[in-house]
C-alpha positions as YAML, in Angstrom:
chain: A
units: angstrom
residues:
- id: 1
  name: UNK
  ca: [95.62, 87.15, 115.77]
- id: 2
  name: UNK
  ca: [99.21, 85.93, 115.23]
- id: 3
  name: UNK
  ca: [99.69, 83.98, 112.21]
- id: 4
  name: UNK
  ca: [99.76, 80.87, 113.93]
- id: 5
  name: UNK
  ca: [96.65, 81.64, 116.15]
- id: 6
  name: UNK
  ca: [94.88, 82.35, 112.92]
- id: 7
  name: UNK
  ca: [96.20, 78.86, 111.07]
- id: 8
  name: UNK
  ca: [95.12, 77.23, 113.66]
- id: 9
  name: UNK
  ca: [91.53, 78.01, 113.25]
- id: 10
  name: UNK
  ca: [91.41, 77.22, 109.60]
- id: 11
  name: UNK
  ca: [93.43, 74.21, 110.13]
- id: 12
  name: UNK
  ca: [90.50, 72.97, 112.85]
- id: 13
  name: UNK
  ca: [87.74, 74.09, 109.97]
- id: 14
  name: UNK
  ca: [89.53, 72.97, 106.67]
- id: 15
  name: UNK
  ca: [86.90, 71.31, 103.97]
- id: 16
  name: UNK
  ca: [88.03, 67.90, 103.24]
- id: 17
  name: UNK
  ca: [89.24, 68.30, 99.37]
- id: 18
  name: UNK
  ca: [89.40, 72.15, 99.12]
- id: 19
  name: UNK
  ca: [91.89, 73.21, 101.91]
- id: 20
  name: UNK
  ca: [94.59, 72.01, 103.79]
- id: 21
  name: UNK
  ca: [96.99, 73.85, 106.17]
- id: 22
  name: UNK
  ca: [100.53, 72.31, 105.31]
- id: 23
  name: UNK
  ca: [103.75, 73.16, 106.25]
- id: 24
  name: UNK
  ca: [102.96, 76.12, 108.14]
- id: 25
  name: UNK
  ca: [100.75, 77.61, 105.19]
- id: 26
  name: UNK
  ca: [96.81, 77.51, 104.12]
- id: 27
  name: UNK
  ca: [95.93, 76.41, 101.02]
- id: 28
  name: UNK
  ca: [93.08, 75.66, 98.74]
- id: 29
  name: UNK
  ca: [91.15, 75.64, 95.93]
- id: 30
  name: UNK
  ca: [89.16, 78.43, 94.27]
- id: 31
  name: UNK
  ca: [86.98, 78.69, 91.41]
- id: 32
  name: UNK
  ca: [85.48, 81.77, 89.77]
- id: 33
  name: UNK
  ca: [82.45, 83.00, 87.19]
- id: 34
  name: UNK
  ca: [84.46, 85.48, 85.26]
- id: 35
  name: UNK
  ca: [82.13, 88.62, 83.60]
- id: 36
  name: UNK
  ca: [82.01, 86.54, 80.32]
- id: 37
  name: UNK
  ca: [80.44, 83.47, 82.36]
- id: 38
  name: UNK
  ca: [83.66, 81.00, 81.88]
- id: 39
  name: UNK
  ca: [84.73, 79.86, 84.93]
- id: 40
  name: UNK
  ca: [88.44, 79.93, 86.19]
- id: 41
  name: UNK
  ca: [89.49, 77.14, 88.72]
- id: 42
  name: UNK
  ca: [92.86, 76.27, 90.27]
- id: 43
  name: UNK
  ca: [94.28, 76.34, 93.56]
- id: 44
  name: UNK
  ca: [96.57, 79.08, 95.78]
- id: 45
  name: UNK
  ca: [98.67, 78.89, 98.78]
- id: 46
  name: UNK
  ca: [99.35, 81.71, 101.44]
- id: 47
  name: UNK
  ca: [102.25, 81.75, 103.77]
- id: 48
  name: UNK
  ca: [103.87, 84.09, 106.51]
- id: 49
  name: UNK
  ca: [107.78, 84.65, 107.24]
- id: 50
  name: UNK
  ca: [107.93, 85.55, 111.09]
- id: 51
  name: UNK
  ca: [108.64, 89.27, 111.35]
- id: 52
  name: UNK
  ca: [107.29, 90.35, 107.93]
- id: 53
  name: UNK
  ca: [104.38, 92.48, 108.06]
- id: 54
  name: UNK
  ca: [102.64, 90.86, 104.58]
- id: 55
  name: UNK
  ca: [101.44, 87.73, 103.44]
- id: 56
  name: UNK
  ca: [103.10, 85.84, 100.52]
- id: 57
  name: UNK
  ca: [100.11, 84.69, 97.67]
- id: 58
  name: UNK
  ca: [101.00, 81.81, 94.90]
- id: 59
  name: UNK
  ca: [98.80, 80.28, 92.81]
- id: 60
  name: UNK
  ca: [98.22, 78.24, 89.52]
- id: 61
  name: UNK
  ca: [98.38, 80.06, 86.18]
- id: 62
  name: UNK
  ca: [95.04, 79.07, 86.02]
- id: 63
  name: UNK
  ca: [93.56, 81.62, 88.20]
- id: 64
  name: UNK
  ca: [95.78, 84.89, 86.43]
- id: 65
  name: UNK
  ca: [92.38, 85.82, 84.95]
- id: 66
  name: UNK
  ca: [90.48, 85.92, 88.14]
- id: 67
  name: UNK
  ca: [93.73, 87.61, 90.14]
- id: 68
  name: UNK
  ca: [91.39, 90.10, 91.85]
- id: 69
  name: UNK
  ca: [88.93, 88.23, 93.19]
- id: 70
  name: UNK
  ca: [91.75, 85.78, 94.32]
- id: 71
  name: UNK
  ca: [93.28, 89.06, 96.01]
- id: 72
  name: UNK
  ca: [90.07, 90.36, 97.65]
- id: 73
  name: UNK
  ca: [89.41, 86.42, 99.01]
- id: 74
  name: UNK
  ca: [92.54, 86.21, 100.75]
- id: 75
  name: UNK
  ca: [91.85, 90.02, 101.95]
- id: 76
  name: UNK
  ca: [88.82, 88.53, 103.85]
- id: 77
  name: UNK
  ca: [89.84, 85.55, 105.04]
- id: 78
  name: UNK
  ca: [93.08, 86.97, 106.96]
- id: 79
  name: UNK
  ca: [91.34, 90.24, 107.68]
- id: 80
  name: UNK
  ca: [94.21, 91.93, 106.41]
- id: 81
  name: UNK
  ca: [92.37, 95.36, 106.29]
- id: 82
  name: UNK
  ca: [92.13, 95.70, 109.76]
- id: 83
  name: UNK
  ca: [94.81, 98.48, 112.22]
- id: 84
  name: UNK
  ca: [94.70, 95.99, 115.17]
- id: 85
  name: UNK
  ca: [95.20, 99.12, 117.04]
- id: 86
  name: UNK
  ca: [91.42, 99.75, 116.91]
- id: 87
  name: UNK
  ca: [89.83, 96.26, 118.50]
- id: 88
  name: UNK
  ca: [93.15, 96.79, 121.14]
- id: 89
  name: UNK
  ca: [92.29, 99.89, 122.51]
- id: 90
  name: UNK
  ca: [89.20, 98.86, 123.66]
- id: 91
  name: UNK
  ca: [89.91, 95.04, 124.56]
- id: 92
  name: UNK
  ca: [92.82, 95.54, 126.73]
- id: 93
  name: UNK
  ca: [90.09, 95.78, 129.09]
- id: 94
  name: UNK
  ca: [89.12, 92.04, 129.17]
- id: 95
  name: UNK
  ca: [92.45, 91.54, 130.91]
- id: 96
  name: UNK
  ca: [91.04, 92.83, 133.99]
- id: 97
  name: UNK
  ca: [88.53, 89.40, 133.40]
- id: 98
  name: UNK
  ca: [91.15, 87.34, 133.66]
- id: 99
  name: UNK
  ca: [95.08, 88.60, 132.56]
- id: 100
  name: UNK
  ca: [96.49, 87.68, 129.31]
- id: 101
  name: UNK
  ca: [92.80, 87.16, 128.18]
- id: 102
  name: UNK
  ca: [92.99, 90.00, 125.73]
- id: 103
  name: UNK
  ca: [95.55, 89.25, 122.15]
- id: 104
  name: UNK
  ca: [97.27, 91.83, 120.64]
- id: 105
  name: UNK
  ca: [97.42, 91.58, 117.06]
- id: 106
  name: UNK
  ca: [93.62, 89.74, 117.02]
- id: 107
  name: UNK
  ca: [92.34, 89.05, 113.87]
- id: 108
  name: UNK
  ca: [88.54, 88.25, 112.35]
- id: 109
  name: UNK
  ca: [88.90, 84.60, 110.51]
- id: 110
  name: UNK
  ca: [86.97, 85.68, 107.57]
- id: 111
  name: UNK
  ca: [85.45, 83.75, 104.30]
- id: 112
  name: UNK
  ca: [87.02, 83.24, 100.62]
- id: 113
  name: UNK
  ca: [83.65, 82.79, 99.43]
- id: 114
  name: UNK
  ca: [80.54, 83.32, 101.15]
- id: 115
  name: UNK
  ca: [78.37, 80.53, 100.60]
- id: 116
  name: UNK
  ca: [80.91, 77.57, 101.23]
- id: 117
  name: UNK
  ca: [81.36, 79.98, 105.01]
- id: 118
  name: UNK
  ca: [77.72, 79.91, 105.94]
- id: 119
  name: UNK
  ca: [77.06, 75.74, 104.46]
- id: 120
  name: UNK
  ca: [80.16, 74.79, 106.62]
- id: 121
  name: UNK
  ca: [78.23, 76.94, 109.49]
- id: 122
  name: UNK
  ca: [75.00, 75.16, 108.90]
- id: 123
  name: UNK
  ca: [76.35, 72.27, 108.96]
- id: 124
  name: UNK
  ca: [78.72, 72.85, 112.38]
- id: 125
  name: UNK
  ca: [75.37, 73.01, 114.22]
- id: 126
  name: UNK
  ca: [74.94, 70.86, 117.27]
- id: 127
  name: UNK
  ca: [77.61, 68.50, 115.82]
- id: 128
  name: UNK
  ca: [81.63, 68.46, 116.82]
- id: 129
  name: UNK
  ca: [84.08, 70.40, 114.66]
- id: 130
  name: UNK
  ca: [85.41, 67.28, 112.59]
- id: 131
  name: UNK
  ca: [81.85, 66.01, 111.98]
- id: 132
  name: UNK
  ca: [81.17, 68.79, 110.31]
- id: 133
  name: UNK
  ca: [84.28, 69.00, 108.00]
- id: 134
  name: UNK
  ca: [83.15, 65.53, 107.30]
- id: 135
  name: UNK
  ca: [79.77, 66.45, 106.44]
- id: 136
  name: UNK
  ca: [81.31, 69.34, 104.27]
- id: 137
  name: UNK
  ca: [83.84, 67.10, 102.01]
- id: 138
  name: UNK
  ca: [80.53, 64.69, 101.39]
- id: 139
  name: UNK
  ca: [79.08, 67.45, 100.43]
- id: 140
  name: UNK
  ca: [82.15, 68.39, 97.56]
- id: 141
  name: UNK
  ca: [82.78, 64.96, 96.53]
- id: 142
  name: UNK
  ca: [78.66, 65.07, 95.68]
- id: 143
  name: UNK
  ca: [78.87, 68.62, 93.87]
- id: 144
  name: UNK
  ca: [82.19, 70.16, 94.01]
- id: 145
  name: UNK
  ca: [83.97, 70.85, 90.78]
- id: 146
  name: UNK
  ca: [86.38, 68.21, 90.40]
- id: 147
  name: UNK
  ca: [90.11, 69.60, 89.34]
- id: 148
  name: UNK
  ca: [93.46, 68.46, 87.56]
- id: 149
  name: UNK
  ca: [96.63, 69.13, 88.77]
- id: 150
  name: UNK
  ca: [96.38, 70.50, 92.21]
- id: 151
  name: UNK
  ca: [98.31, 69.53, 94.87]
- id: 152
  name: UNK
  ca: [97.74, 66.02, 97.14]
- id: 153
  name: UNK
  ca: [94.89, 66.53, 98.68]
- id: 154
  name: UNK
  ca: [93.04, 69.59, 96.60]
- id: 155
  name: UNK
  ca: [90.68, 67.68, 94.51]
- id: 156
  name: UNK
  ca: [87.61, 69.79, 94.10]
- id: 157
  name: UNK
  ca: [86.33, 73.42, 94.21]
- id: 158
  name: UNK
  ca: [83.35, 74.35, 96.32]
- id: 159
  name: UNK
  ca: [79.83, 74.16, 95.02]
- id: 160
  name: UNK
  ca: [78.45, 76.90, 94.00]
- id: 161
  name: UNK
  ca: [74.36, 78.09, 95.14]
- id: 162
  name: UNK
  ca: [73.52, 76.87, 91.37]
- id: 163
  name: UNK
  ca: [75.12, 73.58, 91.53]
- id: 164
  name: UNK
  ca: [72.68, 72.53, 94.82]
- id: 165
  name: UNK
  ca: [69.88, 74.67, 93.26]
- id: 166
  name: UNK
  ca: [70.35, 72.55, 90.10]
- id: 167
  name: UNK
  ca: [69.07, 69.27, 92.10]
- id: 168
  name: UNK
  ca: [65.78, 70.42, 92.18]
- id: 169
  name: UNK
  ca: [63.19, 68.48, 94.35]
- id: 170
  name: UNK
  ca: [65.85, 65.86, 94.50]
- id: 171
  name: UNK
  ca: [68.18, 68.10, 96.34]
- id: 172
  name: UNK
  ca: [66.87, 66.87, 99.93]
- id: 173
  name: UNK
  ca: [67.24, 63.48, 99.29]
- id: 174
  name: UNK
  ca: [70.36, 63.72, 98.00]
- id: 175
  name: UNK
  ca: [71.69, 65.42, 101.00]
- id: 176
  name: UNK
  ca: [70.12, 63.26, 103.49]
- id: 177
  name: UNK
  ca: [72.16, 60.23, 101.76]
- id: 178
  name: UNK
  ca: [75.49, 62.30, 102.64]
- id: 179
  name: UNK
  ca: [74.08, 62.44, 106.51]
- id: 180
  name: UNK
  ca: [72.53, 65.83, 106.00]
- id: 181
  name: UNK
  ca: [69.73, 66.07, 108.50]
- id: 182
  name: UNK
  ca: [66.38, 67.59, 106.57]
- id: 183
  name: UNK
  ca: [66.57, 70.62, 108.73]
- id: 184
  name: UNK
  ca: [70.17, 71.72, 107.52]
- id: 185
  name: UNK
  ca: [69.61, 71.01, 103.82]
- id: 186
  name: UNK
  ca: [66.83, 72.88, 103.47]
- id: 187
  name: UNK
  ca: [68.96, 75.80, 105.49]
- id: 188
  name: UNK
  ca: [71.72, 75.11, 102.93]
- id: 189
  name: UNK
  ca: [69.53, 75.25, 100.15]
- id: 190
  name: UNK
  ca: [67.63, 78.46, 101.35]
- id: 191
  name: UNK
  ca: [70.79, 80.64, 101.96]
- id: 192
  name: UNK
  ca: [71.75, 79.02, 98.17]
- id: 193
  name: UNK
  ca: [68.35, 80.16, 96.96]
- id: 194
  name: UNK
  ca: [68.89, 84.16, 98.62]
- id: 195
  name: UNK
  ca: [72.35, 84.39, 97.16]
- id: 196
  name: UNK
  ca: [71.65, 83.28, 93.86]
- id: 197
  name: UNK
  ca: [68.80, 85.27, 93.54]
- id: 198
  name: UNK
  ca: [70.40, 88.39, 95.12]
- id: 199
  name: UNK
  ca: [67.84, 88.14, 98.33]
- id: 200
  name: UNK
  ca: [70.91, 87.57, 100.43]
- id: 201
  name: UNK
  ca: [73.84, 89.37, 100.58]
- id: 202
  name: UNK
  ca: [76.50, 88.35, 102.56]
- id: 203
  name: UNK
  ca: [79.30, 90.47, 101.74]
- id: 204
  name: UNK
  ca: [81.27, 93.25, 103.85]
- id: 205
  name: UNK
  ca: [79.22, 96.31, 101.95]
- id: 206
  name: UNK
  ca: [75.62, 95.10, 102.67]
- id: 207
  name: UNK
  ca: [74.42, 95.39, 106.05]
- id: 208
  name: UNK
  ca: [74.78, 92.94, 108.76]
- id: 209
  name: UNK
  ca: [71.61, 93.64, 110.85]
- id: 210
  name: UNK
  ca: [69.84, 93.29, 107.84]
- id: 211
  name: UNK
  ca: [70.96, 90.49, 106.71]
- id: 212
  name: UNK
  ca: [70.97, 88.42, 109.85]
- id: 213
  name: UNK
  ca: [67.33, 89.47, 110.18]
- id: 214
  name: UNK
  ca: [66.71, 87.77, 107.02]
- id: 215
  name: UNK
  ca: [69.02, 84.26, 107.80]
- id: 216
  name: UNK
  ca: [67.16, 84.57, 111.09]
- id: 217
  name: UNK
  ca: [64.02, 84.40, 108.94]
- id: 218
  name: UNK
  ca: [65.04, 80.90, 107.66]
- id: 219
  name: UNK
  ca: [63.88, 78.08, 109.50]
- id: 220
  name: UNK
  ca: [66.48, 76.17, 111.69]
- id: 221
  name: UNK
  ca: [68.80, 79.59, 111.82]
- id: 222
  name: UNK
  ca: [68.99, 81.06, 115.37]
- id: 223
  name: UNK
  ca: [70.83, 83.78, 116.67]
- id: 224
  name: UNK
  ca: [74.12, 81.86, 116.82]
- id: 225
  name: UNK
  ca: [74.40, 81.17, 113.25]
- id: 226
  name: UNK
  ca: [73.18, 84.46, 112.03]
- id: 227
  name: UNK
  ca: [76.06, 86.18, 114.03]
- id: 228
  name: UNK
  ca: [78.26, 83.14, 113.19]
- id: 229
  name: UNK
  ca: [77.81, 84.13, 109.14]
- id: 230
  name: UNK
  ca: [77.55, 87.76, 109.63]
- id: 231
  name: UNK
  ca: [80.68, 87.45, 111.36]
- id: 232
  name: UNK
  ca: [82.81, 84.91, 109.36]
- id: 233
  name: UNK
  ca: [81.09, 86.35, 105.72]
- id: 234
  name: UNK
  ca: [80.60, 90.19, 105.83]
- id: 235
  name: UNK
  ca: [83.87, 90.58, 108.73]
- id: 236
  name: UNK
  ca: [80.98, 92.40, 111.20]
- id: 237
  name: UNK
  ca: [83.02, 93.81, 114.03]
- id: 238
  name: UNK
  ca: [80.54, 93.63, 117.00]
- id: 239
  name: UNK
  ca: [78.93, 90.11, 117.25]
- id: 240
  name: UNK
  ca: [78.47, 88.22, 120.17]
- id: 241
  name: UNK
  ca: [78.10, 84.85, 120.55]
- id: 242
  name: UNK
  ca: [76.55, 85.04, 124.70]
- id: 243
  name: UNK
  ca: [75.32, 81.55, 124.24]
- id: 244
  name: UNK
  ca: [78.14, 79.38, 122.42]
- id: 245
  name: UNK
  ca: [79.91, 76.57, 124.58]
- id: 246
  name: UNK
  ca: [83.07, 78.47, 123.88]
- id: 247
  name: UNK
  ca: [82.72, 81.81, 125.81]
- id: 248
  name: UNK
  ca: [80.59, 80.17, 128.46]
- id: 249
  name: UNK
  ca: [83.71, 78.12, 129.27]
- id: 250
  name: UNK
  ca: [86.12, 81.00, 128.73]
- id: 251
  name: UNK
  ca: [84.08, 83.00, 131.05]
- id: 252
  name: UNK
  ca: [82.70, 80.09, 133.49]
- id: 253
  name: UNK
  ca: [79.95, 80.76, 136.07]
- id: 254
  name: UNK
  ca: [78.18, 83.70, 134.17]
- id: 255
  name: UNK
  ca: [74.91, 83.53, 132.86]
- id: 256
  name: UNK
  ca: [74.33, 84.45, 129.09]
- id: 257
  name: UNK
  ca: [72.76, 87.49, 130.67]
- id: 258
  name: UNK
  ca: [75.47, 88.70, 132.45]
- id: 259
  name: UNK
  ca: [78.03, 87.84, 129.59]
- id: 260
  name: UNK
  ca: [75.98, 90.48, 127.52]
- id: 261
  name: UNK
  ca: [76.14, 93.12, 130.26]
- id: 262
  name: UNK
  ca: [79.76, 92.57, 130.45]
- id: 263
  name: UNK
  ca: [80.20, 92.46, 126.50]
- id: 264
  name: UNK
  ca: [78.95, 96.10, 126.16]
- id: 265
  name: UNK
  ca: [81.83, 97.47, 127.37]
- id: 266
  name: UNK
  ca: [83.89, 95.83, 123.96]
- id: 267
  name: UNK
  ca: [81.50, 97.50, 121.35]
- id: 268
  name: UNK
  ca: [82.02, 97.38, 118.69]
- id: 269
  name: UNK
  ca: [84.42, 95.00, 118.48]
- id: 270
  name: UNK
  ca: [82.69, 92.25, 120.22]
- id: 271
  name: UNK
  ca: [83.35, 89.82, 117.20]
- id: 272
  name: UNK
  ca: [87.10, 90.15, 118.00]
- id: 273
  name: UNK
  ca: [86.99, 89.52, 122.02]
- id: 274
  name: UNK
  ca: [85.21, 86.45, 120.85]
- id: 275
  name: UNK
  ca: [87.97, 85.45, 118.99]
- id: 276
  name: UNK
  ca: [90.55, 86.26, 121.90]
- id: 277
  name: UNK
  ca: [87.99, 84.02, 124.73]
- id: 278
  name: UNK
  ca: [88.29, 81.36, 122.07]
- id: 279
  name: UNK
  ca: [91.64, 81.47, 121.60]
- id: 280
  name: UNK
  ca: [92.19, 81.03, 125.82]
- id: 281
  name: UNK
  ca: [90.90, 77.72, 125.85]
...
């Protein structure tokens, strides 16, 4: 996806308090668990000058020590180990859907960290996009690590699985006070639970069909948001969303059955079309 295209999406998604897309670049806040168990915190920024085939990466001294998992976050999240050349040799072919439908260049929107991708999926069920930002920056003001000079509007880093773990029977309660429907914190808290414990593993070496059998094992996770996380957190390739608002309108007057019959010919970069039917509304 060009860089703009790509922007765009995290500028729609951004978490109230721990990014921000400014000036034609993302930023945000990170914070890291270093092998001796002190945690690094600060904040980066990543921009893109038209025609140059790399991203640029600042951040605070702060984060030096955690440098490679800084590098490996921003990996992710712009899918910058992709050859577009694979997903456009087979997706040219949605053109003959509709022309232009297909984008060369397509990118995956991927995750910095894991668990603040799949909470800020919970949370975007059955609500509007901005609700659940909303719901999301409640949700950091609560728990978030607050930090020191960031820029305007970087206040806090994302919770970590211990910090909603660490509410104990409480935890529900306190989320319902943020507008957190029962349903979605206990979600939330399960996925915290799985990761924490090593259960889950949402990360682009474990296995997605594994893995969204077990989020599909949590109550209140459907098929949706287990391809949703799988696609966002581990950067699986061939998801495909047949029942999301999104490609229904992309695609009108096709059934979800017939958008699966006609999504077999993108494997296995179904992920990826869904991107480009997104990105034609």
């Amino acid at each position: 996806m060009p860089w703009d295209g790509i922007l765009g999406f995290l500028a729609g998604r951004a978490i109230p308090g721990v990014e921000m897309v400014q000036d034609g670049s993302y930023m945000r806040t990170a914070s890291f668990r270093l092998a001796d168990n002190q945690v690094c915190s600060g904040w980066l920024t990543v921009s893109h000058q038209e025609g140059r085939p790399w991203l640029a990466l600042a951040l605070s001294r702060s984060l030096a020590p955690a440098l490679p998992q800084v590098r490996d976050g921003i990996r992710r999240l712009f899918d910058l180990d992709l050859d577009p050349a694979g997903p456009a040799r087979t997706l040219e072919a949605m053109n003959a859907c509709r022309p232009g439908l297909f984008v060369p260049g397509i990118r995956l929107p991927g995750c910095f960290t894991p668990f603040e991708t799949a909470t800020r999926a919970v949370l975007g069920q059955q609500v509007t996009v901005k609700a659940a930002s909303t719901l999301a920056g409640r949700l950091v003001t609560l728990l978030g690590r607050p930090l020191a000079g960031t820029p305007e509007g970087l206040t806090h880093a994302f919770p970590e699985p211990l910090d909603l773990l660490a509410l104990g029977e409480s935890a529900q309660n306190q989320l319902g006070r943020l507008g957190i429907i029962s349903a979605r914190a206990q979600c939330i808290l399960s996925i915290a639970r799985g990761l924490h414990h090593g259960e889950l593993s949402l990360t682009p070496q474990a296995n997605p069909i594994l893995e969204m059998d077990k989020l599909r094992a949590i109550r209140g996770i459907g098929g949706w948001t287990a391809q949703y996380i799988a696609m966002r957190t581990m950067g699986y390739a061939d998801a495909f969303l047949d029942t999301d608002a999104g490609v229904k309108q992309a695609l009108p007057g096709m059934s979800a059955r017939e958008l699966r019959r006609l999504s077999e010919a993108w494997r296995p970069w179904r992920s990826y079309a869904v991107m480009c039917l997104w990105n034609s509304l």
